Coordinates of C-alpha atoms in Angstrom, one line a residue:
Chain M
M1 CA 93.5 -20.4 353.6
A2 CA 95.9 -21.5 351.1
T3 CA 93.5 -21.5 347.9
P4 CA 92.0 -18.0 348.0
P5 CA 94.4 -16.1 345.8
T6 CA 93.7 -18.3 342.7
S7 CA 93.0 -17.7 339.0
A8 CA 91.5 -14.3 339.3
E9 CA 94.4 -12.7 341.5
R10 CA 97.1 -14.5 339.5
A11 CA 95.8 -13.3 336.2
A12 CA 95.5 -9.7 337.6
A13 CA 99.1 -9.6 338.6
P14 CA 101.2 -11.0 335.5
A15 CA 104.2 -8.9 335.3
P16 CA 106.8 -7.5 338.0
G17 CA 104.3 -7.8 340.8
P18 CA 105.9 -9.3 343.9
V19 CA 102.6 -9.8 345.5
S20 CA 100.3 -12.5 346.7
P21 CA 101.4 -12.9 350.1
R22 CA 100.1 -16.6 350.2
Q23 CA 100.6 -18.5 353.6
A24 CA 102.3 -15.3 354.7
G25 CA 102.0 -15.7 358.6
T26 CA 101.7 -19.5 359.1
A27 CA 104.6 -21.1 357.0
R28 CA 107.1 -18.4 357.8
P29 CA 109.1 -19.7 361.0
P30 CA 109.8 -23.2 359.8
R31 CA 110.8 -22.1 356.2
R32 CA 113.0 -19.4 357.6
A33 CA 114.9 -21.8 359.7
A34 CA 115.3 -24.3 356.7
A35 CA 116.6 -21.4 354.6
R36 CA 119.0 -20.6 357.3
L37 CA 120.4 -23.9 357.5
G38 CA 119.8 -24.7 353.8
L39 CA 122.2 -22.0 352.3
P40 CA 125.3 -23.2 354.3
V41 CA 124.4 -26.8 353.4
L42 CA 124.1 -26.0 349.8
L43 CA 127.4 -24.1 349.8
V44 CA 129.2 -27.0 351.4
L45 CA 127.8 -29.3 348.9
V46 CA 128.6 -27.3 345.9
A47 CA 132.2 -26.9 347.5
V48 CA 132.5 -30.6 347.7
V49 CA 131.7 -31.1 344.1
T50 CA 134.1 -28.4 343.2
V51 CA 137.0 -29.9 345.2
T52 CA 136.5 -33.5 344.6
P53 CA 138.2 -33.7 341.2
F54 CA 141.3 -32.1 342.7
A55 CA 141.0 -34.3 345.6
V56 CA 141.0 -37.5 343.4
M57 CA 143.8 -36.2 341.4
V58 CA 146.0 -36.0 344.5
L59 CA 144.9 -39.2 346.0
V60 CA 145.5 -41.0 342.7
A61 CA 148.7 -39.3 342.3
F62 CA 149.8 -40.5 345.7
A63 CA 148.4 -43.9 345.6
P64 CA 150.7 -47.0 345.1
A65 CA 151.2 -48.2 341.5
G66 CA 148.1 -49.9 340.3
G67 CA 145.9 -48.3 343.1
Q68 CA 143.8 -46.1 340.9
T69 CA 140.5 -47.7 342.1
L70 CA 138.6 -45.9 344.6
P71 CA 139.0 -47.9 347.9
G72 CA 142.9 -48.3 347.0
A73 CA 143.3 -44.6 346.4
L74 CA 141.5 -43.6 349.6
D75 CA 143.8 -45.7 351.6
V76 CA 145.9 -42.7 352.6
G77 CA 148.2 -44.9 354.8
R78 CA 149.7 -46.3 351.7
A79 CA 150.4 -43.0 350.1
T80 CA 153.7 -42.9 348.3
P81 CA 155.4 -40.3 346.1
D82 CA 156.7 -43.1 343.8
N83 CA 154.5 -41.8 340.9
F84 CA 156.1 -38.4 341.0
A85 CA 159.4 -40.0 340.8
D86 CA 158.3 -42.3 338.0
V87 CA 156.8 -39.7 335.9
L88 CA 159.7 -37.3 336.3
A89 CA 162.1 -40.1 335.3
G90 CA 160.0 -41.3 332.4
A91 CA 158.9 -38.2 330.7
D92 CA 160.7 -34.9 330.2
I93 CA 158.6 -33.2 332.6
T94 CA 161.4 -30.9 334.0
R95 CA 162.1 -29.8 330.5
W96 CA 158.4 -29.1 330.0
A97 CA 158.2 -27.3 333.1
V98 CA 161.1 -24.9 332.1
N99 CA 159.4 -24.3 328.8
S100 CA 156.1 -23.3 330.5
L101 CA 158.1 -21.1 332.8
V102 CA 159.9 -19.4 330.0
Y103 CA 156.9 -19.1 328.0
S104 CA 154.8 -17.6 330.8
L105 CA 157.3 -15.4 332.6
V106 CA 158.8 -13.9 329.4
S107 CA 155.5 -13.2 328.0
V108 CA 154.4 -11.5 331.3
L109 CA 157.4 -9.2 331.4
L110 CA 157.2 -8.2 327.8
I111 CA 153.3 -7.8 327.8
L112 CA 153.6 -5.6 330.9
L113 CA 156.3 -3.4 329.4
F114 CA 154.8 -3.0 325.8
S115 CA 151.3 -2.8 326.9
S116 CA 151.9 -0.1 329.6
M117 CA 154.0 2.0 327.1
A118 CA 151.2 1.6 324.5
G119 CA 148.6 2.4 327.3
Y120 CA 150.5 5.6 328.3
A121 CA 150.7 6.8 324.8
F122 CA 147.0 6.1 324.1
A123 CA 145.9 7.6 327.3
K124 CA 148.1 10.8 327.6
K125 CA 149.7 11.5 324.3
R126 CA 148.2 13.2 321.2
F127 CA 149.4 11.8 318.0
P128 CA 147.9 11.3 314.5
G129 CA 145.9 8.1 314.1
R130 CA 145.6 7.5 318.0
E131 CA 141.8 6.8 318.0
I132 CA 141.8 4.7 315.0
L133 CA 144.8 2.6 316.2
F134 CA 143.3 2.1 319.6
W135 CA 140.1 0.9 318.2
S136 CA 141.7 -1.4 315.6
F137 CA 143.7 -2.9 318.5
L138 CA 140.4 -3.4 320.2
A139 CA 138.5 -4.7 317.2
T140 CA 141.0 -7.9 317.2
L141 CA 139.2 -9.0 320.3
M142 CA 136.4 -10.1 317.9
V143 CA 138.5 -12.5 316.0
P144 CA 138.9 -15.7 317.7
F145 CA 142.4 -17.0 317.9
Q146 CA 141.4 -20.3 316.2
A147 CA 140.2 -18.4 313.2
T148 CA 143.8 -17.1 312.5
L149 CA 145.5 -20.2 313.6
I150 CA 146.6 -21.2 310.1
P151 CA 148.0 -17.9 308.9
Y152 CA 149.7 -17.5 312.2
Y153 CA 151.3 -21.0 311.9
I154 CA 152.4 -20.3 308.2
L155 CA 153.8 -17.0 309.2
V156 CA 155.9 -18.1 312.2
S157 CA 157.1 -21.2 310.4
E158 CA 158.1 -19.1 307.3
L159 CA 160.2 -17.0 309.9
G160 CA 161.7 -20.2 311.3
G161 CA 159.9 -19.9 314.6
V162 CA 158.8 -23.5 314.9
D163 CA 160.3 -25.3 317.8
T164 CA 161.9 -22.1 319.0
Y165 CA 161.1 -19.9 322.2
W166 CA 160.6 -16.8 320.2
G167 CA 158.2 -18.4 317.8
L168 CA 156.2 -19.5 320.8
I169 CA 156.3 -16.2 322.8
V170 CA 156.5 -13.3 320.3
P171 CA 153.2 -13.8 318.4
T172 CA 151.3 -13.9 321.9
L173 CA 152.5 -10.6 322.9
A174 CA 149.9 -8.6 320.7
N175 CA 147.4 -8.6 323.6
S176 CA 144.5 -6.1 323.2
Q177 CA 143.0 -6.7 326.6
A178 CA 146.4 -5.7 328.2
V179 CA 146.5 -2.4 326.2
F180 CA 142.9 -1.5 326.8
L181 CA 143.2 -2.2 330.7
M182 CA 146.4 -0.1 330.8
R183 CA 144.9 2.6 328.9
Q184 CA 141.8 2.8 330.9
F185 CA 143.8 2.9 334.2
I186 CA 146.3 5.5 333.1
V187 CA 143.6 7.9 331.7
Q188 CA 142.5 8.4 335.2
L189 CA 145.8 9.6 336.5
P190 CA 145.9 13.4 336.9
D191 CA 147.7 15.1 334.1
E192 CA 149.5 17.4 336.5
L193 CA 151.7 14.7 337.7
F194 CA 153.3 14.2 334.3
E195 CA 153.4 18.1 333.6
A196 CA 155.3 18.6 336.9
A197 CA 157.8 16.0 336.0
K198 CA 158.1 17.6 332.5
I199 CA 158.7 21.0 334.0
D200 CA 161.4 19.5 336.2
G201 CA 163.1 18.5 332.9
A202 CA 162.6 14.8 332.9
S203 CA 162.7 13.0 329.5
E204 CA 159.7 11.1 328.5
W205 CA 161.4 7.6 329.2
R206 CA 162.2 8.9 332.7
I207 CA 158.7 10.1 333.2
Y208 CA 157.4 6.7 332.2
T209 CA 159.7 4.8 334.3
T210 CA 159.6 7.1 337.5
V211 CA 156.1 8.4 337.3
V212 CA 153.9 6.1 335.3
V213 CA 155.2 2.8 336.3
P214 CA 155.0 3.2 340.0
L215 CA 151.7 4.5 339.8
I216 CA 150.1 1.6 337.8
R217 CA 151.8 -1.0 340.0
P218 CA 148.3 -2.4 340.9
V219 CA 147.3 -3.0 337.3
L220 CA 150.7 -4.3 336.5
A221 CA 150.2 -6.9 339.2
T222 CA 146.6 -8.0 338.3
L223 CA 147.5 -8.1 334.6
G224 CA 150.7 -10.1 335.3
V225 CA 148.8 -12.8 337.3
F226 CA 146.3 -13.1 334.4
V227 CA 149.0 -13.3 331.6
F228 CA 150.8 -15.8 333.6
L229 CA 147.7 -18.1 334.0
W230 CA 146.6 -17.6 330.3
H231 CA 150.2 -18.7 329.3
W232 CA 150.6 -21.3 331.7
N233 CA 147.4 -23.0 330.8
D234 CA 147.5 -22.2 327.0
F235 CA 147.2 -25.2 324.8
L236 CA 146.5 -24.8 321.1
W237 CA 149.4 -22.5 320.3
P238 CA 152.1 -24.4 322.0
L239 CA 150.6 -27.6 320.7
V240 CA 151.0 -26.3 317.1
I241 CA 154.3 -24.6 317.4
G242 CA 156.3 -26.8 319.7
Q243 CA 156.4 -29.9 317.6
S244 CA 159.5 -31.7 319.1
E245 CA 159.2 -33.3 322.6
E246 CA 161.8 -30.9 323.9
M247 CA 159.6 -27.9 323.1
R248 CA 156.4 -29.1 324.6
T249 CA 154.9 -27.1 327.6
L250 CA 153.5 -28.8 330.6
T251 CA 149.9 -28.6 329.3
V252 CA 150.9 -30.1 326.0
G253 CA 153.1 -32.6 327.6
L254 CA 150.4 -33.6 330.1
A255 CA 147.9 -34.1 327.0
T256 CA 150.6 -36.4 325.3
L257 CA 151.3 -38.3 328.5
E258 CA 147.5 -39.0 328.6
G259 CA 147.6 -40.2 325.1
E260 CA 150.5 -42.6 325.5
N261 CA 150.4 -45.6 327.7
V262 CA 151.4 -44.0 330.9
A263 CA 149.9 -45.3 334.2
I264 CA 147.0 -43.3 335.5
N265 CA 148.9 -42.8 338.8
Q266 CA 151.7 -41.0 336.9
V267 CA 149.4 -39.0 334.8
M268 CA 147.7 -37.8 337.9
A269 CA 151.1 -37.0 339.3
G270 CA 152.1 -35.0 336.3
A271 CA 148.7 -33.3 336.6
T272 CA 149.4 -32.3 340.1
I273 CA 152.9 -30.9 339.1
T274 CA 151.1 -28.9 336.3
V275 CA 148.5 -27.3 338.6
V276 CA 150.8 -26.3 341.7
P277 CA 152.1 -23.1 340.1
C278 CA 148.6 -22.0 339.2
L279 CA 147.3 -22.6 342.7
L280 CA 150.4 -20.9 344.2
V281 CA 149.8 -17.7 342.1
F282 CA 146.0 -18.0 342.9
A283 CA 146.6 -18.4 346.6
L284 CA 148.9 -15.6 346.9
L285 CA 146.6 -13.1 345.0
Q286 CA 143.2 -14.7 345.4
R287 CA 141.3 -11.6 346.7
Y288 CA 142.9 -9.3 344.4
L289 CA 142.2 -11.4 341.5
T290 CA 138.6 -12.2 342.0
D291 CA 137.9 -8.6 342.8
S292 CA 139.5 -7.4 339.5
I293 CA 137.9 -10.0 337.4
A294 CA 134.6 -8.7 338.2
T295 CA 135.4 -5.1 337.5
S296 CA 137.5 -5.3 334.4
G297 CA 135.9 -8.4 332.7
L298 CA 139.1 -10.1 331.8
K299 CA 138.8 -13.4 330.0
S300 CA 141.2 -15.4 327.9
Chain P
M1 CA 134.3 1.8 344.7
R2 CA 133.6 -0.4 341.7
K3 CA 130.7 1.8 340.4
A4 CA 132.9 4.9 340.4
A5 CA 135.7 3.3 338.4
T6 CA 133.4 2.1 335.6
D7 CA 131.6 5.4 335.6
E8 CA 135.0 7.1 334.9
I9 CA 135.6 4.8 332.1
A10 CA 132.3 4.8 330.5
P11 CA 132.4 8.2 328.9
D12 CA 135.5 7.5 327.1
E13 CA 134.4 4.3 325.7
G14 CA 131.4 5.9 323.8
G15 CA 133.6 7.2 321.3
G16 CA 133.4 10.8 322.6
P17 CA 135.6 13.7 321.8
P18 CA 139.4 12.7 321.5
G19 CA 141.3 13.2 324.7
A20 CA 138.3 13.6 326.7
G21 CA 140.2 12.1 329.5
G22 CA 142.6 15.0 330.1
P23 CA 141.8 18.5 330.9
S24 CA 144.7 19.9 328.7
S25 CA 143.1 18.6 325.7
G26 CA 140.4 21.2 325.6
A27 CA 142.2 23.7 323.5
E28 CA 142.1 21.7 320.3
G29 CA 139.3 19.3 321.0
T30 CA 137.6 20.6 317.8
G31 CA 139.7 18.8 315.1
S32 CA 139.3 15.2 314.3
P33 CA 141.7 12.9 316.3
G34 CA 144.0 12.3 313.5
R35 CA 144.4 15.7 312.1
G36 CA 144.5 17.6 315.4
P37 CA 148.1 17.8 316.2
R38 CA 149.3 18.2 312.7
A39 CA 147.0 21.1 312.0
A40 CA 148.1 22.8 315.2
P41 CA 151.2 24.6 314.5
A42 CA 149.5 26.9 311.9
A43 CA 146.5 27.6 314.2
A44 CA 148.1 27.9 317.6
G45 CA 151.3 29.6 316.3
A46 CA 154.8 28.5 316.4
R47 CA 155.2 28.6 320.2
S48 CA 153.2 25.4 320.8
G49 CA 154.1 23.7 317.4
I50 CA 157.3 22.2 318.5
P51 CA 156.0 20.7 321.7
R52 CA 153.1 19.2 319.9
R53 CA 155.1 17.5 317.2
R54 CA 157.4 16.2 319.9
E55 CA 154.3 15.1 321.9
A56 CA 153.1 13.2 318.7
L57 CA 156.5 11.6 318.2
T58 CA 156.9 10.5 321.7
G59 CA 153.3 9.1 321.6
L60 CA 154.2 7.0 318.4
A61 CA 157.4 6.0 319.9
F62 CA 155.7 4.5 322.9
V63 CA 153.0 2.8 320.9
A64 CA 155.6 1.5 318.4
P65 CA 156.6 -1.9 319.9
M66 CA 153.0 -2.9 320.4
L67 CA 151.9 -1.6 317.0
A68 CA 154.7 -3.4 315.3
L69 CA 153.5 -6.6 317.1
F70 CA 149.8 -5.9 316.1
V71 CA 150.6 -5.2 312.5
V72 CA 152.7 -8.5 312.1
F73 CA 150.8 -10.8 314.4
R74 CA 147.1 -9.6 314.5
F75 CA 146.3 -7.6 311.4
G76 CA 148.6 -9.5 309.3
P77 CA 147.1 -13.0 310.2
T78 CA 143.5 -11.7 310.1
L79 CA 143.9 -10.6 306.5
G80 CA 145.9 -13.6 305.9
A81 CA 143.0 -15.9 307.0
A82 CA 140.7 -14.1 304.6
F83 CA 143.2 -14.4 301.8
L84 CA 144.0 -18.0 302.5
S85 CA 140.4 -19.0 302.5
V86 CA 139.9 -18.2 298.8
T87 CA 143.1 -20.2 297.7
D88 CA 144.0 -23.9 297.8
Y89 CA 147.2 -23.1 299.8
R90 CA 148.9 -26.3 301.0
L91 CA 151.9 -27.3 302.7
S92 CA 154.1 -27.0 299.7
G93 CA 153.4 -23.2 299.6
E94 CA 152.0 -23.3 296.1
W95 CA 148.8 -21.9 295.6
T96 CA 146.0 -20.7 293.2
F97 CA 143.1 -18.4 293.7
I98 CA 140.0 -20.5 293.8
G99 CA 137.4 -17.9 294.8
A100 CA 134.6 -19.4 296.7
G101 CA 135.8 -22.8 296.0
N102 CA 136.5 -23.7 299.7
Y103 CA 133.2 -22.4 300.8
T104 CA 131.2 -24.4 298.1
R105 CA 133.3 -27.4 299.3
L106 CA 132.4 -26.8 302.8
L107 CA 128.7 -26.7 301.9
G108 CA 129.1 -30.2 300.6
D109 CA 131.2 -31.6 303.1
D110 CA 129.4 -33.9 305.5
L111 CA 132.2 -33.8 308.0
F112 CA 132.0 -30.0 308.3
W113 CA 128.1 -30.2 308.9
E114 CA 128.7 -32.9 311.4
S115 CA 131.4 -31.0 313.2
L116 CA 129.0 -27.9 313.2
G117 CA 126.2 -29.9 314.7
V118 CA 128.4 -31.2 317.4
T119 CA 129.5 -27.7 318.2
V120 CA 126.0 -26.3 318.3
V121 CA 124.8 -29.3 320.5
Y122 CA 127.8 -29.0 322.7
T123 CA 127.2 -25.0 323.2
A124 CA 123.5 -25.7 323.8
L125 CA 124.6 -28.1 326.6
Y126 CA 127.4 -26.2 328.0
V127 CA 126.0 -22.7 328.3
P128 CA 123.0 -23.5 330.4
M129 CA 125.0 -25.8 332.7
T130 CA 127.6 -23.2 333.2
V131 CA 125.3 -20.3 333.7
V132 CA 122.9 -22.2 336.0
L133 CA 125.8 -23.2 338.1
A134 CA 127.2 -19.8 338.0
L135 CA 123.9 -18.1 338.8
G136 CA 123.2 -20.5 341.5
T137 CA 126.6 -20.1 343.4
A138 CA 126.4 -16.3 342.9
V139 CA 123.0 -16.2 344.5
L140 CA 124.3 -18.4 347.3
L141 CA 127.3 -16.4 347.9
H142 CA 125.3 -13.2 347.8
R143 CA 122.9 -14.5 350.3
T144 CA 125.3 -15.7 352.9
L145 CA 128.0 -14.0 354.7
W146 CA 129.3 -17.2 356.2
M147 CA 132.8 -17.6 354.9
R148 CA 131.9 -15.9 351.9
G149 CA 135.5 -15.0 350.7
F150 CA 136.6 -18.6 351.1
F151 CA 133.9 -20.2 349.2
R152 CA 134.3 -17.5 346.4
G153 CA 137.9 -18.5 346.2
L154 CA 137.0 -22.2 346.3
F155 CA 134.6 -22.0 343.5
F156 CA 136.9 -19.9 341.4
L157 CA 139.7 -22.4 341.9
P158 CA 139.1 -24.7 338.8
Y159 CA 138.9 -21.6 336.5
V160 CA 142.6 -20.8 337.2
T161 CA 143.6 -24.3 335.9
S162 CA 143.7 -25.3 332.4
I163 CA 141.1 -27.1 330.3
V164 CA 143.7 -29.8 329.6
L165 CA 144.1 -30.5 333.5
A166 CA 140.3 -30.5 333.8
A167 CA 140.0 -32.9 330.9
V168 CA 142.8 -35.3 332.1
I169 CA 141.1 -35.5 335.6
W170 CA 137.4 -35.9 334.3
K171 CA 138.5 -38.4 331.9
W172 CA 139.6 -40.5 334.7
I173 CA 136.5 -39.7 336.7
Y174 CA 134.3 -40.9 333.9
E175 CA 136.5 -44.1 333.4
V176 CA 134.3 -47.2 332.9
Q177 CA 136.4 -49.5 335.0
D178 CA 137.8 -47.6 338.0
G179 CA 136.4 -44.1 337.4
L180 CA 135.1 -42.3 340.4
I181 CA 131.6 -42.1 339.2
N182 CA 131.2 -45.8 338.2
A183 CA 133.0 -47.0 341.2
S184 CA 130.5 -45.1 343.2
L185 CA 127.7 -46.6 341.1
G186 CA 129.2 -50.1 341.6
L187 CA 128.9 -49.5 345.4
L188 CA 125.3 -48.7 344.8
G189 CA 124.8 -51.9 342.8
A190 CA 124.2 -50.0 339.5
G191 CA 125.9 -51.0 336.4
P192 CA 128.9 -49.1 334.8
V193 CA 128.1 -46.2 332.3
D194 CA 130.3 -45.6 329.6
F195 CA 130.2 -41.8 329.6
L196 CA 132.8 -40.9 327.1
G197 CA 132.3 -44.1 324.9
S198 CA 128.6 -43.5 324.3
E199 CA 127.6 -41.1 321.4
S200 CA 124.7 -39.8 323.3
L201 CA 126.5 -39.1 326.6
V202 CA 129.7 -38.0 325.4
L203 CA 128.8 -34.3 324.7
P204 CA 126.8 -33.8 327.9
S205 CA 129.8 -35.5 329.8
I206 CA 132.4 -33.1 328.3
A207 CA 130.1 -30.2 328.9
A208 CA 129.7 -30.9 332.5
A209 CA 133.5 -31.1 333.0
S210 CA 134.0 -27.9 331.1
A211 CA 131.3 -26.2 333.1
W212 CA 133.1 -27.4 336.3
K213 CA 136.2 -25.8 334.9
G214 CA 134.6 -22.6 333.7
F215 CA 131.7 -21.5 335.9
G216 CA 133.8 -19.4 338.3
Y217 CA 134.4 -16.6 335.8
S218 CA 130.7 -16.1 335.2
M219 CA 129.9 -16.5 338.9
L220 CA 132.0 -13.6 339.8
I221 CA 130.6 -11.4 337.1
L222 CA 127.1 -12.3 338.2
L223 CA 127.9 -11.7 341.8
A224 CA 129.3 -8.3 341.1
G225 CA 125.9 -7.7 339.2
L226 CA 123.9 -8.8 342.3
Q227 CA 125.9 -6.7 344.6
S228 CA 125.2 -3.6 342.5
I229 CA 121.3 -3.9 342.8
P230 CA 120.4 -1.5 345.4
R231 CA 119.2 -3.0 348.7
E232 CA 116.2 -0.7 348.9
V233 CA 114.6 -2.3 345.9
T234 CA 114.7 -5.9 347.4
E235 CA 113.8 -4.6 350.9
A236 CA 110.9 -2.8 349.5
A237 CA 109.7 -6.2 347.8
T238 CA 110.2 -7.9 351.1
I239 CA 108.0 -5.4 352.9
D240 CA 105.3 -5.9 350.3
G241 CA 105.3 -9.5 351.5
A242 CA 107.2 -11.2 348.6
S243 CA 108.8 -14.5 349.4
G244 CA 112.6 -15.1 348.6
W245 CA 111.6 -16.9 345.3
Q246 CA 109.3 -14.1 344.3
R247 CA 112.0 -11.5 345.0
F248 CA 114.4 -13.4 342.9
R249 CA 112.0 -14.0 340.1
W250 CA 110.5 -10.6 339.8
V251 CA 113.1 -8.2 341.3
T252 CA 116.5 -9.6 341.2
L253 CA 116.3 -11.5 337.8
P254 CA 114.9 -8.6 335.8
L255 CA 117.6 -6.3 337.2
L256 CA 120.2 -8.8 336.5
R257 CA 119.3 -9.2 332.9
P258 CA 122.0 -7.2 331.2
V259 CA 124.7 -9.0 333.4
L260 CA 123.2 -12.3 332.6
F261 CA 123.0 -11.7 329.0
F262 CA 126.7 -10.7 328.9
V263 CA 127.5 -13.9 330.6
L264 CA 125.4 -16.0 328.2
V265 CA 127.0 -14.5 325.1
I266 CA 130.7 -14.9 326.6
E267 CA 130.0 -18.6 327.4
A268 CA 128.2 -19.2 324.0
I269 CA 131.3 -17.8 322.3
L270 CA 133.6 -19.9 324.4
G271 CA 131.4 -23.0 323.6
F272 CA 131.8 -22.5 320.0
Q273 CA 135.5 -22.5 320.4
V274 CA 135.7 -25.9 322.2
F275 CA 138.7 -28.0 321.3
D276 CA 141.1 -28.8 324.0
A277 CA 138.7 -30.7 326.1
M278 CA 137.7 -33.1 323.2
Y279 CA 141.2 -33.4 321.9
V280 CA 142.3 -34.8 325.4
M281 CA 139.3 -36.7 326.5
T282 CA 137.8 -38.4 323.4
A283 CA 140.0 -37.4 320.4
G284 CA 136.7 -36.5 318.8
G285 CA 135.0 -39.9 319.3
P286 CA 133.3 -42.1 319.5
V287 CA 132.7 -42.1 315.8
R288 CA 133.0 -38.3 315.7
A289 CA 130.4 -37.7 318.3
S290 CA 132.5 -35.1 319.8
Y291 CA 134.3 -33.8 316.7
S292 CA 133.9 -30.1 317.0
L293 CA 134.3 -27.2 314.5
V294 CA 137.7 -26.3 315.7
Y295 CA 138.7 -29.9 315.7
F296 CA 137.8 -30.0 312.2
L297 CA 139.8 -26.9 311.5
Y298 CA 142.7 -28.5 313.3
D299 CA 142.6 -31.6 311.4
S300 CA 142.2 -29.8 308.0
G301 CA 145.2 -27.7 308.7
F302 CA 147.7 -29.9 310.7
K303 CA 146.5 -33.4 309.7
F304 CA 145.8 -32.9 306.1
F305 CA 147.7 -29.7 305.6
D306 CA 144.9 -28.2 303.6
F307 CA 145.7 -24.8 304.9
G308 CA 143.3 -22.9 302.4
Y309 CA 140.4 -25.1 303.4
A310 CA 141.1 -24.9 307.1
S311 CA 141.2 -21.0 306.9
A312 CA 137.7 -21.1 305.3
V313 CA 136.6 -23.1 308.4
G314 CA 138.1 -20.3 310.6
L315 CA 136.3 -17.8 308.8
V316 CA 133.0 -19.6 309.4
L317 CA 133.9 -19.5 313.1
F318 CA 134.8 -15.8 313.0
V319 CA 131.4 -15.0 311.5
I320 CA 129.7 -17.1 314.3
V321 CA 131.5 -15.2 316.9
L322 CA 130.9 -12.0 315.3
V323 CA 127.2 -12.6 315.2
F324 CA 127.2 -13.4 318.9
S325 CA 129.3 -10.2 319.6
L326 CA 127.0 -8.0 317.6
I327 CA 123.8 -9.3 319.3
Q328 CA 125.4 -8.7 322.6
R329 CA 126.4 -5.1 321.7
R330 CA 122.9 -4.4 320.5
L331 CA 121.1 -5.9 323.4
V332 CA 123.5 -4.9 326.1
G333 CA 123.6 -1.3 324.7
R334 CA 119.8 -1.1 324.7
D335 CA 119.6 -2.2 328.2
A336 CA 122.1 0.2 329.4
D337 CA 119.9 3.3 328.1

């Protein structure tokens, strides 16, 4: 019964033909059951692989000094916070964390402000050169950051921005994706809202703050989370512009910890500290974030 | 919901008439975008002239902060990169115009070709790993309803962390002495493998770590693609007697092709920009077996302060990314028709 639909039938149905009901009746019940069980089992397997690196990070971070080998790290009874204390005492992690926070939070606020203003203008105002400007903003997405790294660095260092917060933050504010997202969202808002406010005698700035901003709160939240994660996880730009030890961000600091002769337990403690804010932000806004990434196509 | 949102955006993206988004723009929709407002007073009379100019001014005022940032920090450096690449600009700030000098130098630079080769091989390893993982998990999530949200979040978790973090953790996992993999191999009685110290294993090892970090993004895009396939199509195939694999191969996969292609190109562009992982895990070694194009750019600029030369490398990277973007635009555009 298994052989009949051989060469002739297969050759006859080459392309999109979901045909040849081979072994249709007989093999079904056991295969169905296997598939029913197989999917969750596969899911759990992939989940284990996904989580293992995080798990070993935490285990090694809490293992006693020198306990970086597998059996030692797995001995949860000997868990100790010493590595965290050591790495905090040895390296300037608190300072790096402050730098990361300043870099991420200030960037979030300014990008949300400037991109929503620009998005409002691009969506609802007519002014000369509007389309050209919008598309030239978008065109910069095609230029990878690394390709312009050198002129970026020269520019910022000529302006005296090396090892300063503004040198770190300001150049990253020109964000095409943010402007694009804002414009696409604001375009869909009905014009009548703005006209009604105008008839009531509201100034443009007032319309922006009291009509536009409240309406776009969901996009502001989504974009805010993304910008935070992009900046918190950023590496190359902070590496280049923060040259002194005090101006390192957490990611750059973590990379240098790794390079220097710091015990692996302490490195993992540092890594755990670095990842906590990401996980917090993610845990709070998970559903939101994963839905919007699929629809808006945001990628750093 | 999702379908509706993208449909509303789509007409505007197509470069349609300016201001197509708002009903009020119908009156002067004939002019070109730039000239419309300025030409308006004469045509529409003095009554609407003043409001138009005010609208233009407020529009410009609202764009101004972002525009200033873009002029100084996007357009400027992009032109700057092109300019620097035809000079011998160094740390001193002195420079002379050398035309194609940097580019001919690149052609004869073994290190450049080596780094380009490393980048191509890395991308060829990273992209299939990531996309297979993303497609596999997307299909799994699509087929099961059992704790779908939980698993989706879990698989997305590595994506929200930094590449540096992934590199630090995986470097330890790959460690010869106590690393997770070698410790496990040791329990099974297998000898230790020097993943990051071997010239042939280093790129697959880094690619695997990067795939672990990055697959969540493509997974979500693919999952959205799977969910947009009408259920009737796959149900019809089931009634025709197609098995699960046949349905996937002949129905789902062809319908998913545009999304799959989008994801492939996005990941390939990312693959060509690889730097962080190698900087942290291997410092380009062993013997430059993981010395990528961006690493070469970074060293040229910040180790040898050869800024003109490094900018030329940047332009090569730009052209590579541009080619990928254009291919994507062309193929995805055609599929959409």
